[in-house]
Amino acid sequence: MDPKFSAILLAAGRGSRMKSQRPKVLHEILGVPMIEVITGSVREAGAADLIVVLGHGADEVRGCLGDSSIRIAIQQQQLGTADALLAALRQQPPACAQVLVVNGDLPDLDPTLLASFVADHGKSSSAFSVATARVADPTGMGRIVRDQTGDFISIVEEEQASDTERAIDEVNLGLYVLDAEMVTPVLDEMVAGDLSGKETAGESYLTRLVEVLVQRSMVVDAIGVGVDHQFLQVNDRVGLARVSRIIQDRLQQRFLEQGVTIVDPTTTWVEFGVSIGEDTVIHPQTIIRRGVRVGTCCEIGPFAHLRGGTVIGDDVKVGDFVEINRSELADGVRAKHLAYLGDTKVESGANIGAGAVVANYDGVKKSPTTIGENAFIGSGSVIVAPGNIGAGAVVAAGAVVPPGRDVHPGTTVLGVPARERKSQQDLADDVRDDEREIR
Ligand code: UD1
Ligand code: MG
């Protein structure tokens, strides 16, 4: 069997249970839109070719798909999961015979598990395989129905299930592998029939495909994928919060194993794509946003907020109520209390005093600031961007450095607006000049 496979992601649904203006797949998990998380896992599992079915909010979702190799199919009306799959098969024929189908609300997918599910399907002669698991709480999931001999014969959705069927704890996880050539004509016919009938409430369910294939004596398979919990699907905000927490715990576990101290994992939140070096200590109530990089032996927090585009070197201290946005802090920088640094490059050894602010936004545009090596930025000072504070310079407490003003290396500025402090000799010269004028 060809080990290669295509993948189709079903993401056209309204997601009405989210109660949101935003399409469900754009809700974020640890700072990344759900659709990006899922397409990432599917790619990692080895999909040769990826098709996403969009419908509700299609333009908005399309704009957020970073990967330009993803092909898009459009489901004009949300007429159910079978209709969505058919839209993909018709509009964007998959490159490979084997097709992995993934519901677009399963952000906690293990790529290894996906790959072995596809491989298991490949070993069988099945036209359509469904990934299943036995779970403690099957509520809301399609149940796997087997006949007396244990053969898989259908999936029953919760609303249609009898009491006996509801008691079944083996569920449909929302992952399928199919043989496109065998299944497409049957699916085509089933969807046409379902949508013309009145009893289907205007939807055609992909889960019904099992009984339709069985009726035609085609082989279907329910493959237990060896998880003892149900994949948390995001049907609503409760699902979103739960699955985010589960992924967060796993991600933090990895940092702990890599030699990062997280003093209180429950009040720390780290988004996807973050790197943190060994012996760095993260104090409670700290938030580290997507893609931030933190070096070794740093102390971050408590109550620190490191935002996107931030890179922190080694041995840096970022203390309480410090927000750092799109900024670089080189080795040994200190910003220990109540500061804001936006679009700022802080060179090594510089000290950012309590309450210092780099005002990077003038109401229209954002501008950059550089703070040189070993510079000292006094408490309560404001540097209005664009700013350039030379190496070893001092901005006195309370000073306001106007936009575009260069503070020369080794000098001290003070006051509002900040002016360079003169040397004793300069001051003496000024007095002499004044006296001359009086005479
Ligand atoms: C579905 C399964 C259920 C399974 C569960 C696992 C069906 C009928 N039921 O239920 O057996 O246990 O997933 O998570 O498939 N979508 C479209 N177009 C549509 C409708 C849905 O693209 O017209 C997409 C949605 O965007 C979503 C996915 O299909 O990503 C699944 O839809 P959802 O409404 O979440 O199905 P469930 O009720 O969770
Ligand atoms: Mg769902």
Tab-separated table of C-alpha atoms and ligand atoms in Angstrom:
chain	number	residue	atom	x	y	z
A	1	MET	CA	0.000	0.000	0.000
A	2	ASP	CA	1.181	3.474	-0.864
A	3	PRO	CA	2.301	5.064	2.409
A	4	LYS	CA	1.500	8.512	1.064
A	5	PHE	CA	-1.773	10.150	1.941
A	6	SER	CA	-3.720	13.319	1.330
A	7	ALA	CA	-5.629	15.086	4.081
A	8	ILE	CA	-8.931	16.951	4.119
A	9	LEU	CA	-9.855	19.213	6.974
A	10	LEU	CA	-13.552	19.918	7.507
A	11	ALA	CA	-13.796	23.524	8.641
A	12	ALA	CA	-16.863	25.005	6.984
A	13	GLY	CA	-19.263	24.682	9.909
A	14	ARG	CA	-20.928	27.654	11.555
A	15	GLY	CA	-19.681	26.738	14.994
A	16	SER	CA	-22.903	28.171	16.389
A	17	ARG	CA	-22.237	26.685	19.837
A	18	MET	CA	-19.245	29.031	20.167
A	19	LYS	CA	-21.698	31.983	20.156
A	20	SER	CA	-19.223	34.093	18.224
A	21	GLN	CA	-18.938	36.432	15.261
A	22	ARG	CA	-15.663	34.707	14.470
A	23	PRO	CA	-15.475	31.406	12.587
A	24	LYS	CA	-14.818	28.602	15.081
A	25	VAL	CA	-11.495	27.584	13.493
A	26	LEU	CA	-10.053	31.071	14.053
A	27	HIS	CA	-10.451	30.915	17.811
A	28	GLU	CA	-6.990	30.662	19.298
A	29	ILE	CA	-5.354	27.868	21.224
A	30	LEU	CA	-2.260	29.157	23.064
A	31	GLY	CA	-2.005	32.131	20.723
A	32	VAL	CA	-2.442	30.231	17.458
A	33	PRO	CA	-5.677	29.996	15.437
A	34	MET	CA	-7.114	26.505	15.822
A	35	ILE	CA	-6.913	25.848	12.079
A	36	GLU	CA	-3.182	26.537	12.090
A	37	VAL	CA	-2.654	24.160	15.011
A	38	ILE	CA	-4.519	21.384	13.208
A	39	THR	CA	-2.954	21.890	9.773
A	40	GLY	CA	0.452	21.853	11.521
A	41	SER	CA	-0.255	18.454	13.132
A	42	VAL	CA	-1.621	16.999	9.901
A	43	ARG	CA	1.462	18.165	7.995
A	44	GLU	CA	3.716	16.747	10.706
A	45	ALA	CA	1.899	13.421	10.417
A	46	GLY	CA	3.155	13.312	6.831
A	47	ALA	CA	0.227	14.426	4.666
A	48	ALA	CA	1.502	14.893	1.128
A	49	ASP	CA	-1.321	17.219	0.179
A	50	LEU	CA	-3.722	19.248	2.291
A	51	ILE	CA	-7.215	20.459	1.433
A	52	VAL	CA	-9.331	22.596	3.727
A	53	VAL	CA	-13.092	22.917	3.314
A	54	LEU	CA	-14.271	26.405	4.169
A	55	GLY	CA	-17.750	27.897	4.212
A	56	HIS	CA	-18.875	30.025	7.116
A	57	GLY	CA	-16.495	33.023	7.238
A	58	ALA	CA	-14.441	31.529	4.384
A	59	ASP	CA	-12.720	34.778	3.373
A	60	GLU	CA	-11.669	35.536	6.919
A	61	VAL	CA	-10.281	32.026	7.416
A	62	ARG	CA	-8.534	32.023	4.033
A	63	GLY	CA	-6.716	35.214	5.002
A	64	CYS	CA	-5.321	33.472	8.091
A	65	LEU	CA	-3.976	30.354	6.379
A	66	GLY	CA	-0.256	30.935	6.372
A	67	ASP	CA	0.604	27.857	4.292
A	68	SER	CA	0.129	28.738	0.608
A	69	SER	CA	0.287	25.091	-0.485
A	70	ILE	CA	-3.066	24.375	1.191
A	71	ARG	CA	-5.860	23.975	-1.352
A	72	ILE	CA	-9.289	25.302	-0.517
A	73	ALA	CA	-12.707	23.860	-1.300
A	74	ILE	CA	-15.856	25.822	-0.583
A	75	GLN	CA	-19.011	24.368	0.904
A	76	GLN	CA	-21.627	26.921	-0.128
A	77	GLN	CA	-24.200	25.946	2.473
A	78	GLN	CA	-23.510	24.150	5.707
A	79	LEU	CA	-25.356	20.967	4.828
A	80	GLY	CA	-23.432	18.612	7.093
A	81	THR	CA	-20.095	16.834	7.343
A	82	ALA	CA	-20.753	14.437	4.426
A	83	ASP	CA	-21.594	17.349	2.126
A	84	ALA	CA	-18.431	19.165	3.279
A	85	LEU	CA	-16.254	16.152	2.466
A	86	LEU	CA	-17.915	15.764	-0.914
A	87	ALA	CA	-17.215	19.423	-1.719
A	88	ALA	CA	-13.506	18.761	-1.135
A	89	LEU	CA	-13.395	15.535	-3.161
A	90	ARG	CA	-15.156	17.200	-6.080
A	91	GLN	CA	-13.486	20.609	-6.102
A	92	GLN	CA	-9.964	19.622	-5.099
A	93	PRO	CA	-9.338	15.996	-5.991
A	94	PRO	CA	-6.748	14.644	-3.526
A	95	ALA	CA	-3.365	13.694	-4.955
A	96	CYS	CA	-3.228	10.354	-3.113
A	97	ALA	CA	-5.628	7.402	-3.041
A	98	GLN	CA	-5.701	7.330	0.763
A	99	VAL	CA	-7.307	10.359	2.334
A	100	LEU	CA	-7.215	11.291	5.997
A	101	VAL	CA	-10.278	13.328	6.982
A	102	VAL	CA	-10.058	15.444	10.113
A	103	ASN	CA	-12.794	17.441	11.800
A	104	GLY	CA	-11.688	21.053	12.100
A	105	ASP	CA	-12.334	21.300	15.830
A	106	LEU	CA	-9.732	18.846	17.137
A	107	PRO	CA	-6.690	20.935	18.027
A	108	ASP	CA	-5.117	18.350	20.326
A	109	LEU	CA	-3.942	15.911	17.675
A	110	ASP	CA	-0.802	13.878	18.085
A	111	PRO	CA	0.899	13.582	14.667
A	112	THR	CA	2.310	10.138	15.557
A	113	LEU	CA	-1.164	8.884	16.342
A	114	LEU	CA	-2.495	10.253	13.029
A	115	ALA	CA	0.317	8.589	11.093
A	116	SER	CA	-0.245	5.204	12.742
A	117	PHE	CA	-4.013	5.465	12.165
A	118	VAL	CA	-3.367	6.000	8.444
A	119	ALA	CA	-0.858	3.133	8.428
A	120	ASP	CA	-3.380	0.791	10.131
A	121	HIS	CA	-5.982	1.657	7.533
A	122	GLY	CA	-3.408	0.920	4.833
A	123	LYS	CA	-2.888	-2.591	6.215
A	124	SER	CA	-6.601	-3.426	5.961
A	125	SER	CA	-8.799	-3.732	2.913
A	126	SER	CA	-11.196	-1.177	4.304
A	127	ALA	CA	-12.790	1.481	2.112
A	128	PHE	CA	-13.514	3.685	5.109
A	129	SER	CA	-11.898	3.589	8.548
A	130	VAL	CA	-13.070	5.467	11.601
A	131	ALA	CA	-10.761	6.270	14.524
A	132	THR	CA	-12.434	5.320	17.787
A	133	ALA	CA	-11.764	5.239	21.494
A	134	ARG	CA	-13.511	4.022	24.629
A	135	VAL	CA	-14.104	7.013	26.870
A	136	ALA	CA	-15.413	7.633	30.350
A	137	ASP	CA	-17.891	10.246	29.149
A	138	PRO	CA	-19.210	9.761	25.615
A	139	THR	CA	-21.658	12.695	25.794
A	140	GLY	CA	-21.984	14.583	22.521
A	141	MET	CA	-20.053	12.018	20.476
A	142	GLY	CA	-21.225	9.640	17.759
A	143	ARG	CA	-21.409	6.085	19.177
A	144	ILE	CA	-19.837	3.089	17.419
A	145	VAL	CA	-22.503	0.441	16.852
A	146	ARG	CA	-21.473	-3.197	16.361
A	147	ASP	CA	-23.591	-6.243	15.574
A	148	GLN	CA	-23.739	-9.394	17.715
A	149	THR	CA	-20.546	-10.709	16.208
A	150	GLY	CA	-18.751	-7.472	17.011
A	151	ASP	CA	-18.628	-6.184	13.440
A	152	PHE	CA	-18.788	-2.433	13.042
A	153	ILE	CA	-22.074	-1.576	11.304
A	154	SER	CA	-22.895	2.083	11.938
A	155	ILE	CA	-22.319	5.281	13.865
A	156	VAL	CA	-25.264	6.751	15.653
A	157	GLU	CA	-25.290	10.418	16.589
A	158	GLU	CA	-26.367	11.246	20.122
A	159	GLU	CA	-29.679	12.897	19.103
A	160	GLN	CA	-30.723	9.803	17.178
A	161	ALA	CA	-29.415	7.243	19.688
A	162	SER	CA	-31.665	4.924	21.692
A	163	ASP	CA	-31.002	4.529	25.428
A	164	THR	CA	-29.019	1.344	24.769
A	165	GLU	CA	-26.952	3.064	22.107
A	166	ARG	CA	-26.290	6.026	24.373
A	167	ALA	CA	-24.740	3.635	26.889
A	168	ILE	CA	-22.068	2.643	24.324
A	169	ASP	CA	-18.716	4.052	25.415
A	170	GLU	CA	-16.873	3.539	22.127
A	171	VAL	CA	-17.033	6.800	20.203
A	172	ASN	CA	-16.236	8.350	16.840
A	173	LEU	CA	-13.300	10.711	17.354
A	174	GLY	CA	-13.941	12.673	14.147
A	175	LEU	CA	-10.964	11.220	12.217
A	176	TYR	CA	-11.393	9.015	9.180
A	177	VAL	CA	-9.306	7.467	6.402
A	178	LEU	CA	-10.926	6.610	3.126
A	179	ASP	CA	-10.079	5.259	-0.253
A	180	ALA	CA	-11.193	8.143	-2.476
A	181	GLU	CA	-11.893	6.062	-5.550
A	182	MET	CA	-14.090	3.555	-3.729
A	183	VAL	CA	-15.901	6.007	-1.512
A	184	THR	CA	-16.547	9.081	-3.665
A	185	PRO	CA	-19.360	7.638	-5.840
A	186	VAL	CA	-21.143	6.181	-2.809
A	187	LEU	CA	-20.789	9.412	-0.863
A	188	ASP	CA	-22.087	11.361	-3.850
A	189	GLU	CA	-25.203	9.256	-4.010
A	190	MET	CA	-25.760	9.285	-0.251
A	191	VAL	CA	-25.504	13.057	0.022
A	192	ALA	CA	-27.889	13.582	-2.901
A	193	GLY	CA	-30.389	11.224	-1.273
A	194	ASP	CA	-30.030	12.726	2.208
A	195	LEU	CA	-30.464	16.289	1.042
A	196	SER	CA	-33.520	15.509	-1.034
A	197	GLY	CA	-35.209	13.641	1.831
A	198	LYS	CA	-37.201	15.575	4.399
A	199	GLU	CA	-36.319	13.475	7.451
A	200	THR	CA	-32.647	14.556	7.573
A	201	ALA	CA	-33.242	18.102	8.867
A	202	GLY	CA	-31.353	19.425	5.844
A	203	GLU	CA	-27.974	17.882	6.667
A	204	SER	CA	-26.012	14.910	5.424
A	205	TYR	CA	-23.865	13.313	8.096
A	206	LEU	CA	-20.531	11.736	7.232
A	207	THR	CA	-21.160	9.257	10.024
A	208	ARG	CA	-24.072	7.779	8.035
A	209	LEU	CA	-21.595	6.684	5.372
A	210	VAL	CA	-20.734	3.635	7.509
A	211	GLU	CA	-24.188	2.050	7.260
A	212	VAL	CA	-24.445	2.967	3.574
A	213	LEU	CA	-21.134	1.263	2.781
A	214	VAL	CA	-22.088	-1.773	4.896
A	215	GLN	CA	-25.356	-2.089	2.940
A	216	ARG	CA	-23.241	-2.332	-0.209
A	217	SER	CA	-21.036	-4.983	1.380
A	218	MET	CA	-18.029	-2.678	1.349
A	219	VAL	CA	-15.479	-3.067	4.129
A	220	VAL	CA	-15.516	-0.495	6.928
A	221	ASP	CA	-13.267	-0.510	9.943
A	222	ALA	CA	-13.399	0.998	13.425
A	223	ILE	CA	-9.779	1.398	14.503
A	224	GLY	CA	-9.149	1.943	18.193
A	225	VAL	CA	-6.362	4.497	18.299
A	226	GLY	CA	-5.314	3.659	21.812
A	227	VAL	CA	-6.240	6.798	23.667
A	228	ASP	CA	-8.127	6.385	26.892
A	229	HIS	CA	-9.626	9.841	26.798
A	230	GLN	CA	-11.738	11.429	24.134
A	231	PHE	CA	-10.020	14.009	21.992
A	232	LEU	CA	-11.337	17.230	23.250
A	233	GLN	CA	-13.267	18.781	20.465
A	234	VAL	CA	-13.958	22.475	20.525
A	235	ASN	CA	-17.698	22.756	20.053
A	236	ASP	CA	-18.035	25.632	22.514
A	237	ARG	CA	-16.023	27.911	24.797
A	238	VAL	CA	-15.896	25.248	27.493
A	239	GLY	CA	-14.133	22.919	25.047
A	240	LEU	CA	-11.792	25.739	24.011
A	241	ALA	CA	-10.757	26.456	27.609
A	242	ARG	CA	-10.382	22.768	28.495
A	243	VAL	CA	-8.309	21.783	25.521
A	244	SER	CA	-6.136	24.892	25.938
A	245	ARG	CA	-5.449	23.918	29.552
A	246	ILE	CA	-4.525	20.361	28.593
A	247	ILE	CA	-2.098	21.523	25.893
A	248	GLN	CA	-0.714	24.189	28.258
A	249	ASP	CA	0.044	21.590	30.937
A	250	ARG	CA	1.815	19.362	28.422
A	251	LEU	CA	3.858	22.265	27.059
A	252	GLN	CA	4.905	23.379	30.557
A	253	GLN	CA	5.836	19.795	31.408
A	254	ARG	CA	8.325	19.886	28.526
A	255	PHE	CA	9.903	23.122	29.831
A	256	LEU	CA	10.215	21.622	33.314
A	257	GLU	CA	11.934	18.581	31.829
A	258	GLN	CA	14.297	20.860	29.899
A	259	GLY	CA	15.539	22.565	33.083
A	260	VAL	CA	13.249	25.583	33.344
A	261	THR	CA	11.759	26.346	36.759
A	262	ILE	CA	8.091	27.283	36.616
A	263	VAL	CA	7.340	28.235	40.193
A	264	ASP	CA	3.570	27.994	39.828
A	265	PRO	CA	2.415	26.247	36.650
A	266	THR	CA	-1.248	26.998	37.330
A	267	THR	CA	-0.825	30.783	37.127
A	268	THR	CA	1.727	30.774	34.317
A	269	TRP	CA	0.624	30.841	30.687
A	270	VAL	CA	3.017	30.095	27.844
A	271	GLU	CA	1.822	30.142	24.246
A	272	PHE	CA	3.004	28.029	21.311
A	273	GLY	CA	6.445	28.483	19.765
A	274	VAL	CA	8.169	29.818	22.899
A	275	SER	CA	11.716	28.807	23.798
A	276	ILE	CA	13.160	29.157	27.307
A	277	GLY	CA	16.746	28.354	28.282
A	278	GLU	CA	18.016	26.217	31.129
A	279	ASP	CA	18.030	27.581	34.670
A	280	THR	CA	15.591	30.325	33.846
A	281	VAL	CA	13.012	30.836	36.568
A	282	ILE	CA	9.469	31.838	35.661
A	283	HIS	CA	7.677	33.341	38.635
A	284	PRO	CA	3.882	33.170	39.094
A	285	GLN	CA	1.354	35.162	37.056
A	286	THR	CA	3.635	35.438	34.062
A	287	ILE	CA	2.372	35.367	30.479
A	288	ILE	CA	4.729	34.542	27.624
A	289	ARG	CA	3.142	35.013	24.223
A	290	ARG	CA	3.584	33.129	20.989
A	291	GLY	CA	7.131	32.780	19.649
A	292	VAL	CA	8.949	34.687	22.441
A	293	ARG	CA	12.517	33.535	23.083
A	294	VAL	CA	14.074	33.653	26.532
A	295	GLY	CA	17.701	32.738	27.222
A	296	THR	CA	19.338	30.893	30.092
A	297	CYS	CA	19.592	31.906	33.773
A	298	CYS	CA	16.917	34.621	33.511
A	299	GLU	CA	14.317	35.547	36.088
A	300	ILE	CA	10.947	36.457	34.680
A	301	GLY	CA	8.035	37.738	36.744
A	302	PRO	CA	6.093	37.624	38.923
A	303	PHE	CA	3.386	39.381	36.872
A	304	ALA	CA	5.475	39.853	33.734
A	305	HIS	CA	4.001	40.003	30.243
A	306	LEU	CA	6.371	39.102	27.391
A	307	ARG	CA	4.601	39.793	24.109
A	308	GLY	CA	5.156	38.597	20.543
A	309	GLY	CA	8.409	39.421	18.779
A	310	THR	CA	10.361	39.624	22.033
A	311	VAL	CA	13.804	38.073	22.372
A	312	ILE	CA	15.508	37.958	25.759
A	313	GLY	CA	19.182	37.078	26.178
A	314	ASP	CA	20.905	35.285	29.054
A	315	ASP	CA	20.954	36.408	32.685
A	316	VAL	CA	18.185	38.967	32.184
A	317	LYS	CA	15.850	40.004	34.975
A	318	VAL	CA	12.308	41.090	34.123
A	319	GLY	CA	10.348	41.789	37.253
A	320	ASP	CA	6.833	42.498	38.337
A	321	PHE	CA	4.380	44.446	36.162
A	322	VAL	CA	6.828	44.741	33.301
A	323	GLU	CA	5.406	44.478	29.785
A	324	ILE	CA	7.777	43.884	26.890
A	325	ASN	CA	6.486	44.065	23.358
A	326	ARG	CA	8.414	43.295	20.135
A	327	SER	CA	11.671	44.122	21.919
A	328	GLU	CA	15.123	42.672	22.290
A	329	LEU	CA	16.862	42.606	25.659
A	330	ALA	CA	20.522	41.597	25.447
A	331	ASP	CA	22.427	39.674	28.122
A	332	GLY	CA	22.397	41.054	31.632
A	333	VAL	CA	19.636	43.647	31.123
A	334	ARG	CA	17.548	44.519	34.183
A	335	ALA	CA	13.935	45.729	34.028
A	336	LYS	CA	12.742	44.821	37.443
A	337	HIS	CA	9.665	46.874	38.207
A	338	LEU	CA	6.645	48.472	36.504
A	339	ALA	CA	8.053	49.205	33.070
A	340	TYR	CA	6.874	49.176	29.457
A	341	LEU	CA	9.245	48.562	26.564
A	342	GLY	CA	7.757	48.587	23.064
A	343	ASP	CA	9.782	48.153	19.815
A	344	THR	CA	12.943	48.627	21.827
A	345	LYS	CA	16.411	47.184	21.466
A	346	VAL	CA	18.139	47.193	24.825
A	347	GLU	CA	21.832	46.453	24.693
A	348	SER	CA	23.699	44.435	27.274
A	349	GLY	CA	23.923	45.510	30.870
A	350	ALA	CA	21.414	48.373	30.578
A	351	ASN	CA	19.148	49.038	33.541
A	352	ILE	CA	15.525	50.049	33.108
A	353	GLY	CA	14.297	51.763	36.266
A	354	ALA	CA	10.973	51.358	38.034
A	355	GLY	CA	8.123	52.859	36.079
A	356	ALA	CA	10.190	53.726	32.983
A	357	VAL	CA	8.250	53.755	29.737
A	358	VAL	CA	9.325	53.647	26.112
A	359	ALA	CA	6.372	55.277	24.363
A	360	ASN	CA	6.531	53.587	20.956
A	361	TYR	CA	3.151	54.700	19.602
A	362	ASP	CA	2.271	58.296	18.790
A	363	GLY	CA	-1.336	57.541	17.960
A	364	VAL	CA	-0.591	56.991	14.284
A	365	LYS	CA	2.570	54.947	13.959
A	366	LYS	CA	4.941	52.870	16.025
A	367	SER	CA	8.640	53.770	16.079
A	368	PRO	CA	11.753	52.001	17.341
A	369	THR	CA	14.104	52.901	20.171
A	370	THR	CA	17.608	51.787	21.026
A	371	ILE	CA	19.022	51.853	24.539
A	372	GLY	CA	22.812	51.392	24.487
A	373	GLU	CA	25.063	49.155	26.523
A	374	ASN	CA	25.068	49.842	30.263
A	375	ALA	CA	22.727	52.826	29.878
A	376	PHE	CA	20.729	53.721	32.977
A	377	ILE	CA	17.089	54.662	32.476
A	378	GLY	CA	15.831	56.380	35.615
A	379	SER	CA	12.601	55.696	37.459
A	380	GLY	CA	9.483	57.217	36.012
A	381	SER	CA	11.204	58.483	32.875
A	382	VAL	CA	9.587	58.404	29.447
A	383	ILE	CA	11.501	57.940	26.209
A	384	VAL	CA	9.249	58.932	23.333
A	385	ALA	CA	10.072	56.937	20.192
A	386	PRO	CA	11.980	57.107	17.961
A	387	GLY	CA	14.623	57.140	20.665
A	388	ASN	CA	18.325	56.619	20.779
A	389	ILE	CA	20.014	56.460	24.146
A	390	GLY	CA	23.797	56.071	23.826
A	391	ALA	CA	25.947	53.559	25.657
A	392	GLY	CA	26.505	54.429	29.287
A	393	ALA	CA	24.090	57.388	29.116
A	394	VAL	CA	21.838	58.255	32.022
A	395	VAL	CA	18.231	59.369	31.718
A	396	ALA	CA	17.449	60.917	35.083
A	397	ALA	CA	14.371	59.953	37.060
A	398	GLY	CA	11.250	61.659	35.751
A	399	ALA	CA	12.883	62.913	32.531
A	400	VAL	CA	10.896	62.981	29.298
A	401	VAL	CA	13.110	62.434	26.242
A	402	PRO	CA	11.291	63.904	23.208
A	403	PRO	CA	10.941	61.906	19.991
A	404	GLY	CA	14.031	61.837	17.789
A	405	ARG	CA	16.339	63.275	20.459
A	406	ASP	CA	19.694	61.488	20.554
A	407	VAL	CA	21.117	61.090	24.023
A	408	HIS	CA	24.864	60.920	23.456
A	409	PRO	CA	26.935	58.121	24.960
A	410	GLY	CA	28.053	58.780	28.513
A	411	THR	CA	25.909	61.917	28.972
A	412	THR	CA	23.117	62.548	31.429
A	413	VAL	CA	19.776	64.071	30.501
A	414	LEU	CA	17.196	65.372	32.915
A	415	GLY	CA	13.985	67.352	33.096
A	416	VAL	CA	10.929	67.799	30.912
A	417	PRO	CA	11.723	67.975	28.063
A	418	ALA	CA	15.037	66.298	28.834
A	419	ARG	CA	18.195	68.422	28.442
A	420	GLU	CA	21.781	67.420	28.791
A	421	ARG	CA	23.229	68.131	32.210
A	422	LYS	CA	26.173	70.450	31.876
A	423	SER	CA	29.571	69.826	33.447
A	424	GLN	CA	30.765	72.014	36.387
A	425	GLN	CA	33.099	73.911	34.011
A	426	ASP	CA	30.219	74.648	31.578
A	427	LEU	CA	28.105	75.913	34.457
A	428	ALA	CA	30.916	78.192	35.663
A	429	ASP	CA	31.356	79.566	32.103
A	430	ASP	CA	27.633	80.318	31.907
A	431	VAL	CA	27.803	82.351	35.133
A	432	ARG	CA	30.807	84.336	33.848
A	433	ASP	CA	29.009	85.116	30.574
A	434	ASP	CA	25.940	86.318	32.472
A	435	GLU	CA	28.077	88.573	34.659
A	436	ARG	CA	29.766	90.081	31.588
A	437	GLU	CA	26.374	90.914	30.115
A	438	ILE	CA	25.260	92.626	33.322
A	439	ARG	CA	28.394	94.765	33.274
B	1	UD1	C1	-18.964	15.111	14.813
B	1	UD1	C2	-19.461	13.701	14.433
B	1	UD1	C3	-19.526	12.868	15.717
B	1	UD1	C4	-18.164	12.810	16.371
B	1	UD1	C5	-17.633	14.209	16.636
B	1	UD1	C6	-16.193	14.130	17.073
B	1	UD1	C7	-20.903	14.057	12.508
B	1	UD1	C8	-22.300	14.093	12.010
B	1	UD1	N1	-20.752	13.808	13.817
B	1	UD1	O1	-19.944	15.707	15.648
B	1	UD1	O2	-19.949	11.541	15.399
B	1	UD1	O3	-18.215	12.062	17.572
B	1	UD1	O4	-17.696	15.030	15.458
B	1	UD1	O5	-15.630	15.373	17.294
B	1	UD1	O6	-19.981	14.198	11.731
B	1	UD1	N2	-18.529	20.967	9.221
B	1	UD1	C9	-18.489	21.403	7.913
B	1	UD1	N3	-19.663	21.591	7.255
B	1	UD1	C10	-20.862	21.330	7.821
B	1	UD1	C11	-20.896	20.872	9.149
B	1	UD1	C12	-19.704	20.692	9.825
B	1	UD1	O7	-17.418	21.644	7.359
B	1	UD1	O8	-21.888	21.514	7.138
B	1	UD1	C13	-17.257	20.805	9.952
B	1	UD1	C14	-17.195	21.701	11.163
B	1	UD1	O9	-16.586	22.929	10.838
B	1	UD1	C15	-16.351	20.887	12.140
B	1	UD1	C16	-16.521	19.445	11.689
B	1	UD1	O10	-17.155	19.482	10.427
B	1	UD1	O11	-14.991	21.201	12.085
B	1	UD1	C17	-17.385	18.638	12.672
B	1	UD1	O12	-18.602	19.313	12.872
B	1	UD1	P1	-19.239	19.472	14.305
B	1	UD1	O13	-20.431	20.298	14.182
B	1	UD1	O14	-18.218	19.862	15.300
B	1	UD1	O15	-19.688	17.960	14.565
B	1	UD1	P2	-20.002	17.298	15.985
B	1	UD1	O16	-21.405	17.596	16.330
B	1	UD1	O17	-18.972	17.648	16.949
B	2	MG	MG	-17.389	18.960	16.947
